[in-house]
Amino acid sequence: MPHMAMHGLVLSLVLILLAGGAEAFRICAFNAQRLAQPKVAKKSVMDTLVQILARCDITVLQEVVDSSQKTVSLLLQELNRFEGSRSYSFLNSSLLGRSTYKEKYVYIYRSDKTQVLSSYQYNDTDDVFAREPFVAQFTLPSKILPNVVLVPLHTTPKDVEKELNALYDVFLDVSQRWQNEDVILLGDFNADCASLTKKRLNSLLLRTKAGFHWVISDGEDTTVRASTNCTYDRIVMHGQGCQTLLKAAAPFNFPRSFQLTEEEALRISDHYPVEVELSQAAQGIQPFMLGHSAAAVTFSISAVLAPFRWPLT
Ligand SMILES: *[C@@H]1O[C@H](CO)[C@@H](O)[C@H](O)[C@H]1NC(C)=O
Ligand SMILES: *[C@@H]1O[C@H](CO)[C@@H](O)[C@H](O)[C@H]1NC(C)=O
Ligand SMILES: *[C@@H]1O[C@H](CO)[C@@H](O)[C@H](O)[C@H]1NC(C)=O
């Protein structure tokens, strides 16, 4: 029956559109372990890094130890070649650290989907942090949450408790400055195993104050080595908008996904990335009814998809 066939076609088209429209926005944090030029010069390492970054709309890279801009440029070049239809850009902090050993935070983001609204280096007057957060505010393709603040931190293992409590001050500073309660704190917090006992973890301000959601749960392994099982890398979310859009969060076990041996995986990093997916669908898309005319179905789908439209320029 031509009419039914047509109806079926429209419906599957609509379902594809719906799935595409509800595509999650993924924010990731990755301690890429001493990321510098010799590392990305190895093709197999570069290829895996590119695949890891291509999963995410924004990645906060940590432990970028390159004083030049070359490592990030090379990464972006390969990433933009790999995903020809997308365009990735970056935003980096300066090199941070108390000694000659320094690292920077680098945001790699899809500039066709998100934009940097503002950023600043947290003014760490009491020198609490080894690498004070380089805070940034990004736009999101969502009407519920048009923008979100990211606060990255890579703690130094000997000061985990002190730094994580000071991270609460950074939250206060940024949420006041930008009048934005929707804040995602993320990175290698070293918040487990020998660096932080369960008791101290549970007494952190970010645990005892209301409104913070640790979406990478205790017990999730974020380390590559089979001999370790620690939840070092974390994502903590604050704000109603974030909560509404939260769809899923997990470490990304890249050795398993890319079928790498432990030895091969350790050439990339000893950490897994951690990822959070934000999706309009998380707050429940209106189910549409079968039996509508094609025009009506298409119309209702456009209405559902409208919030995903990207307000470019
Ligand atoms: C980004 O890195 C470059 C090269 O290290 C540096 O010149 C620049 O100041 C950095 N950006 C920020 C915002 O610190
Ligand atoms: C950081 O804070 C200190 C003390 O409040 C102030 O003297 C200094 O000018 C600030 N630096 C920046 C870059 O804002
Ligand atoms: C890590 O330990 C937790 C318990 O704390 C356990 O549930 C989990 O399965 C372990 N993961 C691995 C990969 O061994």
Short mmCIF file of C-alpha atoms and ligand atoms in Angstrom, two decimals:
data_model
loop_
_atom_site.label_atom_id
_atom_site.label_comp_id
_atom_site.label_asym_id
_atom_site.label_seq_id
_atom_site.Cartn_x
_atom_site.Cartn_y
_atom_site.Cartn_z
CA MET A 1 0.00 0.00 0.00
CA PRO A 2 1.66 3.21 -1.14
CA HIS A 3 0.11 5.30 1.59
CA MET A 4 1.36 3.02 4.37
CA ALA A 5 4.79 2.79 2.77
CA MET A 6 4.94 6.57 2.61
CA HIS A 7 3.83 6.82 6.20
CA GLY A 8 6.52 4.32 7.25
CA LEU A 9 9.16 6.26 5.37
CA VAL A 10 8.17 9.54 6.95
CA LEU A 11 8.12 7.90 10.35
CA SER A 12 11.60 6.41 10.02
CA LEU A 13 12.88 9.71 8.68
CA VAL A 14 11.35 11.40 11.65
CA LEU A 15 12.92 8.88 14.03
CA ILE A 16 16.32 9.46 12.46
CA LEU A 17 15.83 13.19 12.80
CA LEU A 18 14.75 12.75 16.38
CA ALA A 19 17.73 10.59 17.22
CA GLY A 20 20.02 13.11 15.50
CA GLY A 21 18.38 16.05 17.21
CA ALA A 22 18.54 14.43 20.62
CA GLU A 23 22.22 13.74 20.13
CA ALA A 24 23.93 14.40 23.40
CA PHE A 25 26.43 17.14 23.99
CA ARG A 26 29.46 15.45 25.49
CA ILE A 27 31.90 17.13 27.85
CA CYS A 28 35.06 15.24 28.74
CA ALA A 29 38.12 15.58 30.95
CA PHE A 30 41.31 13.75 30.14
CA ASN A 31 44.62 13.62 31.93
CA ALA A 32 46.71 12.92 28.85
CA GLN A 33 49.85 12.26 30.93
CA ARG A 34 52.75 14.51 29.97
CA LEU A 35 51.33 15.44 26.63
CA ALA A 36 54.07 16.95 24.48
CA GLN A 37 55.47 16.70 20.98
CA PRO A 38 57.40 13.39 21.23
CA LYS A 39 54.15 11.72 22.20
CA VAL A 40 51.99 13.01 19.37
CA ALA A 41 54.83 12.33 16.93
CA LYS A 42 54.03 8.62 17.29
CA LYS A 43 51.34 7.85 14.75
CA SER A 44 49.53 5.20 16.78
CA VAL A 45 49.37 7.54 19.78
CA MET A 46 48.14 10.44 17.67
CA ASP A 47 45.48 8.26 16.03
CA THR A 48 44.11 7.11 19.37
CA LEU A 49 44.18 10.61 20.86
CA VAL A 50 42.23 11.89 17.87
CA GLN A 51 39.59 9.19 18.30
CA ILE A 52 39.28 10.01 21.99
CA LEU A 53 38.89 13.73 21.31
CA ALA A 54 36.46 13.16 18.43
CA ARG A 55 33.96 11.63 20.89
CA CYS A 56 33.60 14.91 22.73
CA ASP A 57 32.20 18.36 22.02
CA ILE A 58 34.49 19.81 24.66
CA THR A 59 37.51 18.09 26.20
CA VAL A 60 39.54 19.54 29.02
CA LEU A 61 43.02 18.19 28.52
CA GLN A 62 45.30 18.15 31.52
CA GLU A 63 49.05 17.61 31.83
CA VAL A 64 49.84 19.35 28.59
CA VAL A 65 53.51 20.01 29.25
CA ASP A 66 54.38 21.70 25.99
CA SER A 67 55.79 25.22 26.20
CA SER A 68 55.17 25.73 22.49
CA GLN A 69 51.80 25.68 20.81
CA LYS A 70 52.94 22.87 18.51
CA THR A 71 51.48 19.82 20.26
CA VAL A 72 48.00 21.28 20.31
CA SER A 73 48.30 22.55 16.73
CA LEU A 74 49.30 19.10 15.52
CA LEU A 75 46.45 17.50 17.44
CA LEU A 76 43.91 19.93 16.01
CA GLN A 77 45.25 19.48 12.50
CA GLU A 78 44.76 15.70 12.73
CA LEU A 79 41.43 16.02 14.49
CA ASN A 80 40.03 18.36 11.85
CA ARG A 81 41.29 16.04 9.14
CA PHE A 82 39.72 13.00 10.84
CA GLU A 83 36.37 14.71 11.25
CA GLY A 84 36.30 16.78 8.10
CA SER A 85 32.76 18.02 8.61
CA ARG A 86 33.52 19.46 12.03
CA SER A 87 35.78 22.17 13.15
CA TYR A 88 37.72 21.99 16.39
CA SER A 89 39.40 24.90 18.13
CA PHE A 90 41.24 25.28 21.39
CA LEU A 91 41.63 27.52 24.40
CA ASN A 92 44.66 27.11 26.64
CA SER A 93 45.88 28.40 29.95
CA SER A 94 49.44 29.51 30.46
CA LEU A 95 51.90 26.98 31.90
CA LEU A 96 51.07 26.51 35.58
CA GLY A 97 53.17 25.09 38.40
CA ARG A 98 55.36 25.98 41.35
CA SER A 99 58.61 24.51 40.12
CA THR A 100 60.23 24.13 36.72
CA TYR A 101 57.68 21.39 36.06
CA LYS A 102 54.62 23.06 34.59
CA GLU A 103 51.41 22.00 32.89
CA LYS A 104 48.60 23.76 31.13
CA TYR A 105 44.91 23.18 30.79
CA VAL A 106 43.73 23.01 27.19
CA TYR A 107 40.12 23.00 26.10
CA ILE A 108 39.58 21.35 22.73
CA TYR A 109 36.09 22.16 21.52
CA ARG A 110 33.85 21.89 18.49
CA SER A 111 33.55 25.44 17.27
CA ASP A 112 30.66 24.46 15.00
CA LYS A 113 28.65 23.51 18.10
CA THR A 114 29.91 25.64 20.96
CA GLN A 115 31.69 28.92 21.58
CA VAL A 116 33.78 30.31 24.39
CA LEU A 117 31.93 33.17 26.06
CA SER A 118 34.63 34.08 28.55
CA SER A 119 37.51 32.63 30.52
CA TYR A 120 39.91 33.56 33.29
CA GLN A 121 42.70 32.19 35.38
CA TYR A 122 41.59 31.85 39.01
CA ASN A 123 43.51 34.27 41.21
CA ASP A 124 45.12 31.86 43.67
CA THR A 125 46.37 34.50 46.13
CA ASP A 126 47.22 32.02 48.89
CA ASP A 127 48.90 29.61 46.47
CA VAL A 128 46.66 26.72 47.45
CA PHE A 129 46.68 25.14 44.02
CA ALA A 130 49.67 23.70 42.21
CA ARG A 131 47.74 24.37 38.99
CA GLU A 132 44.93 26.78 39.68
CA PRO A 133 41.80 26.32 37.58
CA PHE A 134 41.57 28.05 34.22
CA VAL A 135 37.82 28.65 34.18
CA ALA A 136 35.77 29.01 31.00
CA GLN A 137 32.18 29.57 30.05
CA PHE A 138 30.86 27.82 26.92
CA THR A 139 27.60 28.08 25.01
CA LEU A 140 25.44 24.97 24.67
CA PRO A 141 22.92 24.15 21.94
CA SER A 142 20.11 24.08 24.50
CA LYS A 143 17.30 26.41 25.43
CA ILE A 144 17.13 24.98 28.94
CA LEU A 145 20.81 25.64 29.53
CA PRO A 146 22.23 28.13 27.01
CA ASN A 147 25.65 28.13 28.64
CA VAL A 148 27.70 26.31 31.23
CA VAL A 149 30.81 27.06 33.26
CA LEU A 150 33.68 24.58 33.31
CA VAL A 151 36.16 24.50 36.17
CA PRO A 152 39.05 22.13 35.52
CA LEU A 153 41.46 20.92 38.16
CA HIS A 154 44.41 18.59 38.20
CA THR A 155 45.35 18.31 41.86
CA THR A 156 48.80 17.52 43.15
CA PRO A 157 48.60 14.17 45.02
CA LYS A 158 50.01 15.51 48.30
CA ASP A 159 47.43 18.31 48.64
CA VAL A 160 44.25 16.70 47.37
CA GLU A 161 42.03 17.50 50.33
CA LYS A 162 43.20 21.13 50.59
CA GLU A 163 42.85 21.76 46.85
CA LEU A 164 39.44 20.14 46.58
CA ASN A 165 38.14 22.23 49.46
CA ALA A 166 39.53 25.35 47.81
CA LEU A 167 37.71 24.31 44.65
CA TYR A 168 34.55 25.32 46.47
CA ASP A 169 35.94 28.88 46.66
CA VAL A 170 36.55 28.79 42.93
CA PHE A 171 32.94 27.73 42.45
CA LEU A 172 31.77 30.71 44.56
CA ASP A 173 34.08 33.08 42.72
CA VAL A 174 32.96 32.06 39.25
CA SER A 175 29.25 31.66 39.99
CA GLN A 176 29.20 35.19 41.43
CA ARG A 177 31.33 36.71 38.71
CA TRP A 178 29.26 35.32 35.85
CA GLN A 179 25.96 35.00 37.73
CA ASN A 180 25.80 31.38 36.68
CA GLU A 181 24.96 28.49 38.98
CA ASP A 182 25.40 25.87 36.29
CA VAL A 183 28.96 24.80 36.86
CA ILE A 184 30.78 21.59 36.03
CA LEU A 185 33.96 20.92 38.01
CA LEU A 186 36.08 18.27 36.37
CA GLY A 187 39.47 16.66 36.02
CA ASP A 188 42.02 14.45 37.65
CA PHE A 189 41.21 15.23 41.27
CA ASN A 190 43.28 12.29 42.59
CA ALA A 191 40.22 11.79 44.74
CA ASP A 192 40.78 8.19 45.80
CA CYS A 193 43.18 5.45 46.92
CA ALA A 194 46.34 6.61 48.71
CA SER A 195 45.69 10.28 47.87
CA LEU A 196 42.35 10.62 49.65
CA THR A 197 40.69 8.30 52.16
CA LYS A 198 36.96 7.61 51.99
CA LYS A 199 36.45 9.52 55.23
CA ARG A 200 38.21 12.65 53.97
CA LEU A 201 36.48 12.36 50.62
CA ASN A 202 33.11 12.35 52.31
CA SER A 203 33.93 15.38 54.43
CA LEU A 204 34.93 17.60 51.49
CA LEU A 205 32.89 20.81 51.12
CA LEU A 206 31.90 19.68 47.63
CA ARG A 207 30.31 16.65 49.30
CA THR A 208 28.77 18.25 52.36
CA LYS A 209 27.38 21.40 50.71
CA ALA A 210 24.05 20.90 49.00
CA GLY A 211 23.68 20.95 45.24
CA PHE A 212 26.84 19.19 44.06
CA HIS A 213 26.43 15.95 42.18
CA TRP A 214 29.40 13.66 41.78
CA VAL A 215 28.39 11.99 38.56
CA ILE A 216 31.46 9.75 38.32
CA SER A 217 30.70 7.50 41.25
CA ASP A 218 33.12 6.18 43.84
CA GLY A 219 34.27 2.75 42.76
CA GLU A 220 34.48 3.59 39.05
CA ASP A 221 37.97 2.78 37.85
CA THR A 222 39.54 5.68 35.93
CA THR A 223 43.00 4.15 35.71
CA VAL A 224 44.43 2.16 32.82
CA ARG A 225 46.60 -0.27 34.79
CA ALA A 226 44.93 -3.56 35.66
CA SER A 227 46.76 -3.45 38.99
CA THR A 228 45.02 -0.21 40.06
CA ASN A 229 41.37 0.56 40.67
CA CYS A 230 40.96 4.21 41.71
CA THR A 231 38.39 6.91 40.92
CA TYR A 232 40.94 9.67 40.44
CA ASP A 233 39.11 11.47 37.65
CA ARG A 234 35.80 13.10 38.47
CA ILE A 235 32.98 15.23 37.19
CA VAL A 236 30.96 17.23 39.71
CA MET A 237 27.89 19.09 38.53
CA HIS A 238 26.05 22.00 40.10
CA GLY A 239 22.87 23.77 39.03
CA GLN A 240 19.35 23.04 37.97
CA GLY A 241 20.02 23.31 34.24
CA CYS A 242 22.84 20.77 34.46
CA GLN A 243 20.67 18.42 36.46
CA THR A 244 17.84 18.62 33.97
CA LEU A 245 20.08 17.83 31.01
CA LEU A 246 22.19 15.12 32.66
CA LYS A 247 21.85 11.97 30.62
CA ALA A 248 24.86 9.82 31.47
CA ALA A 249 28.36 9.99 32.89
CA ALA A 250 31.15 7.43 32.84
CA PRO A 251 34.85 6.87 32.40
CA PHE A 252 35.70 5.97 28.81
CA ASN A 253 37.61 2.70 28.80
CA PHE A 254 39.53 3.45 25.60
CA PRO A 255 41.80 0.39 25.74
CA ARG A 256 38.73 -1.84 25.64
CA SER A 257 36.95 0.20 22.95
CA PHE A 258 40.00 0.39 20.72
CA GLN A 259 41.26 -3.10 21.62
CA LEU A 260 44.60 -1.97 22.95
CA THR A 261 46.82 -3.95 25.27
CA GLU A 262 47.69 -2.32 28.57
CA GLU A 263 51.16 -1.56 27.25
CA GLU A 264 49.76 0.10 24.13
CA ALA A 265 47.20 2.06 26.16
CA LEU A 266 49.87 3.34 28.55
CA ARG A 267 51.60 5.04 25.62
CA ILE A 268 48.53 7.28 25.49
CA SER A 269 47.91 7.75 29.21
CA ASP A 270 47.57 5.97 32.52
CA HIS A 271 44.11 7.56 32.93
CA TYR A 272 40.80 7.02 31.20
CA PRO A 273 38.95 10.14 30.11
CA VAL A 274 35.77 10.83 32.05
CA GLU A 275 32.72 11.96 30.12
CA VAL A 276 29.32 13.48 30.78
CA GLU A 277 26.48 13.60 28.29
CA LEU A 278 23.95 16.40 28.37
CA SER A 279 20.76 15.94 26.43
CA GLN A 280 17.45 17.68 26.07
CA ALA A 281 16.00 14.18 25.84
CA ALA A 282 17.02 13.59 29.43
CA GLN A 283 14.14 15.73 30.58
CA GLY A 284 11.66 13.81 28.45
CA ILE A 285 10.72 14.43 24.85
CA GLN A 286 6.98 14.58 24.25
CA PRO A 287 5.99 11.27 22.66
CA PHE A 288 4.37 11.91 19.32
CA MET A 289 1.34 9.95 18.19
CA LEU A 290 1.08 7.52 15.33
CA GLY A 291 -1.75 8.20 12.93
CA HIS A 292 -1.00 11.90 12.56
CA SER A 293 -0.78 13.14 9.05
CA ALA A 294 2.77 13.37 7.80
CA ALA A 295 2.60 17.15 7.93
CA ALA A 296 1.44 17.14 11.53
CA VAL A 297 4.15 14.68 12.57
CA THR A 298 6.83 16.70 10.83
CA PHE A 299 5.51 19.83 12.44
CA SER A 300 5.57 18.37 15.95
CA ILE A 301 9.09 17.06 15.39
CA SER A 302 10.31 20.49 14.33
CA ALA A 303 8.90 21.80 17.57
CA VAL A 304 10.76 19.12 19.53
CA LEU A 305 13.96 19.82 17.65
CA ALA A 306 13.73 23.57 17.93
CA PRO A 307 15.62 23.73 21.23
CA PHE A 308 18.59 22.02 19.58
CA ARG A 309 18.96 24.63 16.88
CA TRP A 310 22.21 26.31 17.10
CA PRO A 311 21.93 30.07 17.53
CA LEU A 312 24.88 30.78 15.29
CA THR A 313 25.93 34.43 15.03
C1 LIG B 1 48.29 29.69 25.45
O1 LIG B 1 49.60 29.18 25.23
C2 LIG B 1 50.47 30.08 24.58
C3 LIG B 1 51.78 29.35 24.31
O2 LIG B 1 52.24 28.68 25.47
C4 LIG B 1 50.66 31.32 25.42
O3 LIG B 1 51.46 32.25 24.74
C5 LIG B 1 49.31 31.94 25.74
O4 LIG B 1 49.47 33.03 26.61
C6 LIG B 1 48.38 30.91 26.35
N1 LIG B 1 47.05 31.48 26.59
C7 LIG B 1 46.66 31.90 27.80
C8 LIG B 1 45.27 32.41 27.89
O5 LIG B 1 47.38 31.88 28.78
C1 LIG B 2 44.79 38.79 42.88
O1 LIG B 2 44.36 39.10 44.18
C2 LIG B 2 45.27 39.92 44.89
C3 LIG B 2 44.80 40.08 46.33
O2 LIG B 2 43.41 40.27 46.39
C4 LIG B 2 45.41 41.28 44.18
O3 LIG B 2 46.35 42.08 44.83
C5 LIG B 2 45.86 41.01 42.74
O4 LIG B 2 45.88 42.21 42.02
C6 LIG B 2 44.93 40.04 42.05
N1 LIG B 2 45.47 39.70 40.74
C7 LIG B 2 44.71 39.68 39.67
C8 LIG B 2 45.40 39.28 38.39
O5 LIG B 2 43.53 39.96 39.66
C1 LIG B 3 36.87 -1.45 41.23
O1 LIG B 3 36.40 -1.56 42.56
C2 LIG B 3 34.99 -1.45 42.70
C3 LIG B 3 34.66 -1.51 44.17
O2 LIG B 3 35.21 -0.42 44.84
C4 LIG B 3 34.32 -2.57 41.93
O3 LIG B 3 32.92 -2.42 42.02
C5 LIG B 3 34.76 -2.50 40.48
O4 LIG B 3 34.21 -3.59 39.78
C6 LIG B 3 36.27 -2.54 40.37
N1 LIG B 3 36.63 -2.32 38.97
C7 LIG B 3 37.58 -3.01 38.37
C8 LIG B 3 37.82 -2.68 36.94
O5 LIG B 3 38.24 -3.87 38.93
#
